PDB file of C-alpha atoms in Angstrom:
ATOM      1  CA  UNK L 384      30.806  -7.136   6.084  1.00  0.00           C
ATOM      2  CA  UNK L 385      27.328  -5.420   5.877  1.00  0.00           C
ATOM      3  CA  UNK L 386      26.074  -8.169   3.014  1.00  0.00           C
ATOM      4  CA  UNK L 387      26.791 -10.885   5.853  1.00  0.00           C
ATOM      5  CA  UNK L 388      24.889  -9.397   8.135  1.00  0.00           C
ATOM      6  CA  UNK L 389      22.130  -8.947   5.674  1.00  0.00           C
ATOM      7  CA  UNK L 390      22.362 -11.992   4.510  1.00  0.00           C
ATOM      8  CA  UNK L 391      22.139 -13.598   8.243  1.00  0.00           C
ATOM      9  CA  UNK L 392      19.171 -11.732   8.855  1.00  0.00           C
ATOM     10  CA  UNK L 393      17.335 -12.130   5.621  1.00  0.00           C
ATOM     11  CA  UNK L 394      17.925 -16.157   6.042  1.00  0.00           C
ATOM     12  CA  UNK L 395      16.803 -16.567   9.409  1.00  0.00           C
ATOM     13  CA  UNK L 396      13.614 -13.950   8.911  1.00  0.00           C
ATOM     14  CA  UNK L 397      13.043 -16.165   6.073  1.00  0.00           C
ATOM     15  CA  UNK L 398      12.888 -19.323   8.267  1.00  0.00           C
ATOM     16  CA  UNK L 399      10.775 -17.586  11.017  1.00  0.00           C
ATOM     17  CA  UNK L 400       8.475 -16.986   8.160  1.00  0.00           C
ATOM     18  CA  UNK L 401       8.260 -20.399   7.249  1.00  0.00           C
ATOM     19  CA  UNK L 402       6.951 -21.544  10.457  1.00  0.00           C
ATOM     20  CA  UNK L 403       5.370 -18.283  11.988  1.00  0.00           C
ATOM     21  CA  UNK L 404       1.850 -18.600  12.777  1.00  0.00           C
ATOM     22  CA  UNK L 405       1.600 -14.760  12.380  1.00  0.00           C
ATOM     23  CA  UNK L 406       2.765 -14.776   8.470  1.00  0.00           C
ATOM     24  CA  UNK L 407      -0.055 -12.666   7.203  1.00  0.00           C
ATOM     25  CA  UNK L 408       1.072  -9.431   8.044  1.00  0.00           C
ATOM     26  CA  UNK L 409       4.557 -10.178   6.279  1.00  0.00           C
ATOM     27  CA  UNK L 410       2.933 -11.473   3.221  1.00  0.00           C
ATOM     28  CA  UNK L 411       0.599  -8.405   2.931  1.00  0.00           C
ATOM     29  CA  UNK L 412       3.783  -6.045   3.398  1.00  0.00           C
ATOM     30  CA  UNK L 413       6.011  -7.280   0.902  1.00  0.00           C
ATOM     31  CA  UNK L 414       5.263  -6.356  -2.834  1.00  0.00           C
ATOM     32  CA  UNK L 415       5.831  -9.186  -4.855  1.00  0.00           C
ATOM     33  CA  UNK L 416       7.164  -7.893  -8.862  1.00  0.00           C
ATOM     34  CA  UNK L 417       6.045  -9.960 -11.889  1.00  0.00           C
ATOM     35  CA  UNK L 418       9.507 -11.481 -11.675  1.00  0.00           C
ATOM     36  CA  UNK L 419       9.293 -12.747  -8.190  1.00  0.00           C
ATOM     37  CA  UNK L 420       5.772 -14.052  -8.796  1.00  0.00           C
ATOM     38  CA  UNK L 421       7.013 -15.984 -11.706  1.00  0.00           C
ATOM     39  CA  UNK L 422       9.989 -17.384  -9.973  1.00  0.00           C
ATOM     40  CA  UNK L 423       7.309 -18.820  -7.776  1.00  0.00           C
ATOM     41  CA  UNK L 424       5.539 -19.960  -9.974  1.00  0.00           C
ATOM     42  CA  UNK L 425       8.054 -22.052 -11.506  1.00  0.00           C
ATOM     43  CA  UNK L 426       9.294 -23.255  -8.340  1.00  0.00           C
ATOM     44  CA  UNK L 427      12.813 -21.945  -8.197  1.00  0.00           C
ATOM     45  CA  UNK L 428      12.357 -19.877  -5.103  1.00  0.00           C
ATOM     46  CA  UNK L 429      10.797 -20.525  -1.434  1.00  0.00           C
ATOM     47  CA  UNK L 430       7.612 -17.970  -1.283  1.00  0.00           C
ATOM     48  CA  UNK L 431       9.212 -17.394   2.539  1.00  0.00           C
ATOM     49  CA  UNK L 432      12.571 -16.049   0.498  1.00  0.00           C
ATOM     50  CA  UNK L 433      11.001 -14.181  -1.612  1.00  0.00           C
ATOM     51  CA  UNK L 434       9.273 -11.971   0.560  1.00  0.00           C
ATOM     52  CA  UNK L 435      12.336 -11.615   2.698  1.00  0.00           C
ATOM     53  CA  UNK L 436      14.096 -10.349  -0.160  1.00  0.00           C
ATOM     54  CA  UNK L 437      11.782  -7.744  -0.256  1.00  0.00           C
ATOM     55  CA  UNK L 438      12.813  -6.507   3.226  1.00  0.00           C
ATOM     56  CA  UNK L 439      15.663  -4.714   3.851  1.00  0.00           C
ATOM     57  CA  UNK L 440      18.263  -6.325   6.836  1.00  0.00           C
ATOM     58  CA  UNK L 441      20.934  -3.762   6.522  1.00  0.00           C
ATOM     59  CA  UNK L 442      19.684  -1.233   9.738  1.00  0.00           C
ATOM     60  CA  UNK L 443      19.314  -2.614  12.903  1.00  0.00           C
ATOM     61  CA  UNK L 444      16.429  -0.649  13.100  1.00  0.00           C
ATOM     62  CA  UNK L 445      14.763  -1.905  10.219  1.00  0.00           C
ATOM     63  CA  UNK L 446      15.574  -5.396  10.928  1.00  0.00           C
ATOM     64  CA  UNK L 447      13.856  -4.862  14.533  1.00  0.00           C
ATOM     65  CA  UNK L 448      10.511  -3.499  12.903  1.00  0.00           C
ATOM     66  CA  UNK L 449      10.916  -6.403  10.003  1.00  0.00           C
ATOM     67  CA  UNK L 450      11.071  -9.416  12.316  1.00  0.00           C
ATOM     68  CA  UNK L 451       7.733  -7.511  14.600  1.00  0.00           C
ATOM     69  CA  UNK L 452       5.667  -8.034  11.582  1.00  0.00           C
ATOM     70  CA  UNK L 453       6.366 -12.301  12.635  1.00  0.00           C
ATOM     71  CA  UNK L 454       5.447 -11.706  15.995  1.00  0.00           C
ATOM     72  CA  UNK L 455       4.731  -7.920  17.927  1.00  0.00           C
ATOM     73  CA  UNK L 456       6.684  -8.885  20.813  1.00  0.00           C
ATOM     74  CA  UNK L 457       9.645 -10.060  19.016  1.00  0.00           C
ATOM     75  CA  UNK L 458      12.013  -6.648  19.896  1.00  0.00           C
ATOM     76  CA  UNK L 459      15.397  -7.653  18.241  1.00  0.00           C
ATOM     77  CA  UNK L 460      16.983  -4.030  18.844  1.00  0.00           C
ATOM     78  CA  UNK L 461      16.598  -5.189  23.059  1.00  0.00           C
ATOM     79  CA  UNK L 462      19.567  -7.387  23.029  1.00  0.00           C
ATOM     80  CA  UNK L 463      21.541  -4.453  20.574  1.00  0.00           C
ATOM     81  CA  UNK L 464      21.278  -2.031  23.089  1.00  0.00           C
ATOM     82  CA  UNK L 465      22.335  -4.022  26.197  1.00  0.00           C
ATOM     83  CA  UNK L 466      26.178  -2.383  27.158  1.00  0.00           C
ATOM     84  CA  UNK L 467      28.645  -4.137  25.661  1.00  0.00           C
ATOM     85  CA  UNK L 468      32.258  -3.958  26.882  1.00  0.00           C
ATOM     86  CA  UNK L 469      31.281  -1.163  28.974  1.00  0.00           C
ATOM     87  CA  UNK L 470      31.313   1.057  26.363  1.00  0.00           C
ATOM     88  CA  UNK L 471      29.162   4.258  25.492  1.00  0.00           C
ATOM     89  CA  UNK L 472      27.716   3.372  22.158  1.00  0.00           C
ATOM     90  CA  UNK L 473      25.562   0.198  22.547  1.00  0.00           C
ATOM     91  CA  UNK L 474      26.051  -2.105  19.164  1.00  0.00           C
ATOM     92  CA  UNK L 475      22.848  -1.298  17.913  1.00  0.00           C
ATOM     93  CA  UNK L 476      24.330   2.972  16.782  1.00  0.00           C
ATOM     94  CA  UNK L 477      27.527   1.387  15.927  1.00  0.00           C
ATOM     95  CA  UNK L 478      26.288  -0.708  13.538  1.00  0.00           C
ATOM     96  CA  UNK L 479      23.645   2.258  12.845  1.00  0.00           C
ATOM     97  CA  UNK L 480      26.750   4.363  12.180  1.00  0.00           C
ATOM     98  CA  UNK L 481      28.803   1.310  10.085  1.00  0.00           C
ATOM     99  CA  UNK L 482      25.856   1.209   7.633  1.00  0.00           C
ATOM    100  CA  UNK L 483      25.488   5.113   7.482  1.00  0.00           C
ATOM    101  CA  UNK L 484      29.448   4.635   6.474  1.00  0.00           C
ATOM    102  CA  UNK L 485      28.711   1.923   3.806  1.00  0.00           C
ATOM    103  CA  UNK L 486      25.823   4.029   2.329  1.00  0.00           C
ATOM    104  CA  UNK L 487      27.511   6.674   1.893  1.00  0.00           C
ATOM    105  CA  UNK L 488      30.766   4.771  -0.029  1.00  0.00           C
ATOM    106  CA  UNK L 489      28.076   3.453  -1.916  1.00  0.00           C
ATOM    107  CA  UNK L 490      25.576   5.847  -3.031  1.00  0.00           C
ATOM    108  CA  UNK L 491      28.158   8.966  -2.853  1.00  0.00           C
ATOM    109  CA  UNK L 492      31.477   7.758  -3.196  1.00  0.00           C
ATOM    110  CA  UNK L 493      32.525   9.291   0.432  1.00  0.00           C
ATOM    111  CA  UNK L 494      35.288   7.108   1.647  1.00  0.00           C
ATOM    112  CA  UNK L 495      35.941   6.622   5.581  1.00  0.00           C
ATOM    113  CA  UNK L 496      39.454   6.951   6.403  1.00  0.00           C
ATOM    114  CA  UNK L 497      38.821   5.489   9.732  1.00  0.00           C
ATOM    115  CA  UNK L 498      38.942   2.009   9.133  1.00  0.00           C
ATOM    116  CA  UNK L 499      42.247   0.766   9.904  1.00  0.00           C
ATOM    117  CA  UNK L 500      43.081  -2.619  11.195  1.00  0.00           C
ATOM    118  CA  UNK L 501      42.697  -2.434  14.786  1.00  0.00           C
ATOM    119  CA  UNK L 502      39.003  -0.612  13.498  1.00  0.00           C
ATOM    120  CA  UNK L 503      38.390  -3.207  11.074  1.00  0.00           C
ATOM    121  CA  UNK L 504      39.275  -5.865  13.695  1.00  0.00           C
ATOM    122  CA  UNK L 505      36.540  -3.947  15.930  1.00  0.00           C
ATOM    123  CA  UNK L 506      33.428  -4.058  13.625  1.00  0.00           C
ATOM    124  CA  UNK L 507      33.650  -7.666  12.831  1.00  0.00           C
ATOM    125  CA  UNK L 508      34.026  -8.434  16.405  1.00  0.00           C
ATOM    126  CA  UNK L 509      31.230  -6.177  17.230  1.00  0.00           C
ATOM    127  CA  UNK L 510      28.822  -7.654  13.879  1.00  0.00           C
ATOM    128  CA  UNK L 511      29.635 -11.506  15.203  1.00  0.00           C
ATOM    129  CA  UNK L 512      28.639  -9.791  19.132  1.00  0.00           C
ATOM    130  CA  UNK L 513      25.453  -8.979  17.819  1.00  0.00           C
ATOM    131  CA  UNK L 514      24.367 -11.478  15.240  1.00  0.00           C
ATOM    132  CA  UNK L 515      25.397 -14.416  18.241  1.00  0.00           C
ATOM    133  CA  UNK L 516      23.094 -11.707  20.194  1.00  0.00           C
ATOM    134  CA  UNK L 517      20.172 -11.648  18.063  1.00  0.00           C
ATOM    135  CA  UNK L 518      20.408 -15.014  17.036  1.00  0.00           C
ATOM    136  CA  UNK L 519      20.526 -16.262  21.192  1.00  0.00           C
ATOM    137  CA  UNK L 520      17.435 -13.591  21.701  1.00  0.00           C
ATOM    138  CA  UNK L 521      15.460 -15.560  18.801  1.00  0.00           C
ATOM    139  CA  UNK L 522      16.174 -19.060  19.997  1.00  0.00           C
ATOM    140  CA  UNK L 523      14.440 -17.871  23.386  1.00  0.00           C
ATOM    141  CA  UNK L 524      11.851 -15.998  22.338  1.00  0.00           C
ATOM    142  CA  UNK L 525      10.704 -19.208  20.171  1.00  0.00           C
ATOM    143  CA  UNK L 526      11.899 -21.893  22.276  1.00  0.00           C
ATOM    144  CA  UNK L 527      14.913 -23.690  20.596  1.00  0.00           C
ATOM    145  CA  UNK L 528      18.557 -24.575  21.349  1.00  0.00           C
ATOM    146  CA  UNK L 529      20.674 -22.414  19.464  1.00  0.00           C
ATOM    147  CA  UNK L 530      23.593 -23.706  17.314  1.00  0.00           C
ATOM    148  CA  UNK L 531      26.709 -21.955  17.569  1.00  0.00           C
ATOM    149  CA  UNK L 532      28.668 -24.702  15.452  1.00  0.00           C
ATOM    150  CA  UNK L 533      28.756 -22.640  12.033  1.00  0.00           C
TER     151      UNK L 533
END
């Protein structure tokens, strides 16, 4: 679940790269190995990919303070931490918390228990929420029709 959502985010900074008029601070950021540069050099990867795959899309946090470097007044945690379902925990923590859980399975082998079906059913309702969120917030903020037919 959390490599779609970093994929989604990683593809679409990636585009707003492309055409951001603001790329330089981006560019200067992101710390390009010999293996990246040579990739580009041959052509077999978009400079605008690369540098996005130096980023990392996992946090909602760090996505927010990624996608500023395009443009200072692009706040993508705004629309995470609008009430949703009139519950407590905006979607921005919970997905805060869902990647603390996936870190930890990862890097420590400490399995959550809590992630049953109805749970499970939860999360990718609330990821979808927020990606059709974030994805609604950028189509504003740069003036475009969003596509929901995917």
């Amino acid at each position: 679940m959390i490599a779609v959502w970093e994929e989604f985010f990683r593809a679409t900074f990636a585009a707003c790269l492309r055409y951001s008029k603001q790329r330089e601070a981006a560019l200067k950021r992101a710390k390009l190995s010999h293996a990246d540069l040579e990739e580009l050099a041959i052509g077999s990867v978009q400079v605008e990919r690369s540098v996005a795959e130096f980023f990392s899309f996992q946090r909602p946090s760090a996505i927010a303070e990624t996608f500023k470097l395009l443009d200072p007044k692009l706040d993508l945690a705004a629309p995470l931490r609008k009430p949703y379902r009139r519950r407590r925990v905006p979607l921005y923590d919970s997905i805060e918390a869902l990647v603390e859980q996936r870190n930890a399975l990862v890097h420590a082998g400490d399995i959550s228990l809590g992630l049953f079906d109805k749970q499970l059913e939860t999360t990718m309702t609330d990821l979808t929420e927020a990606i059709n969120r974030a994805y609604n917030y950028i189509a504003k903020h740069y003036g475009f029709v969003p596509n929901h037919d995917y």
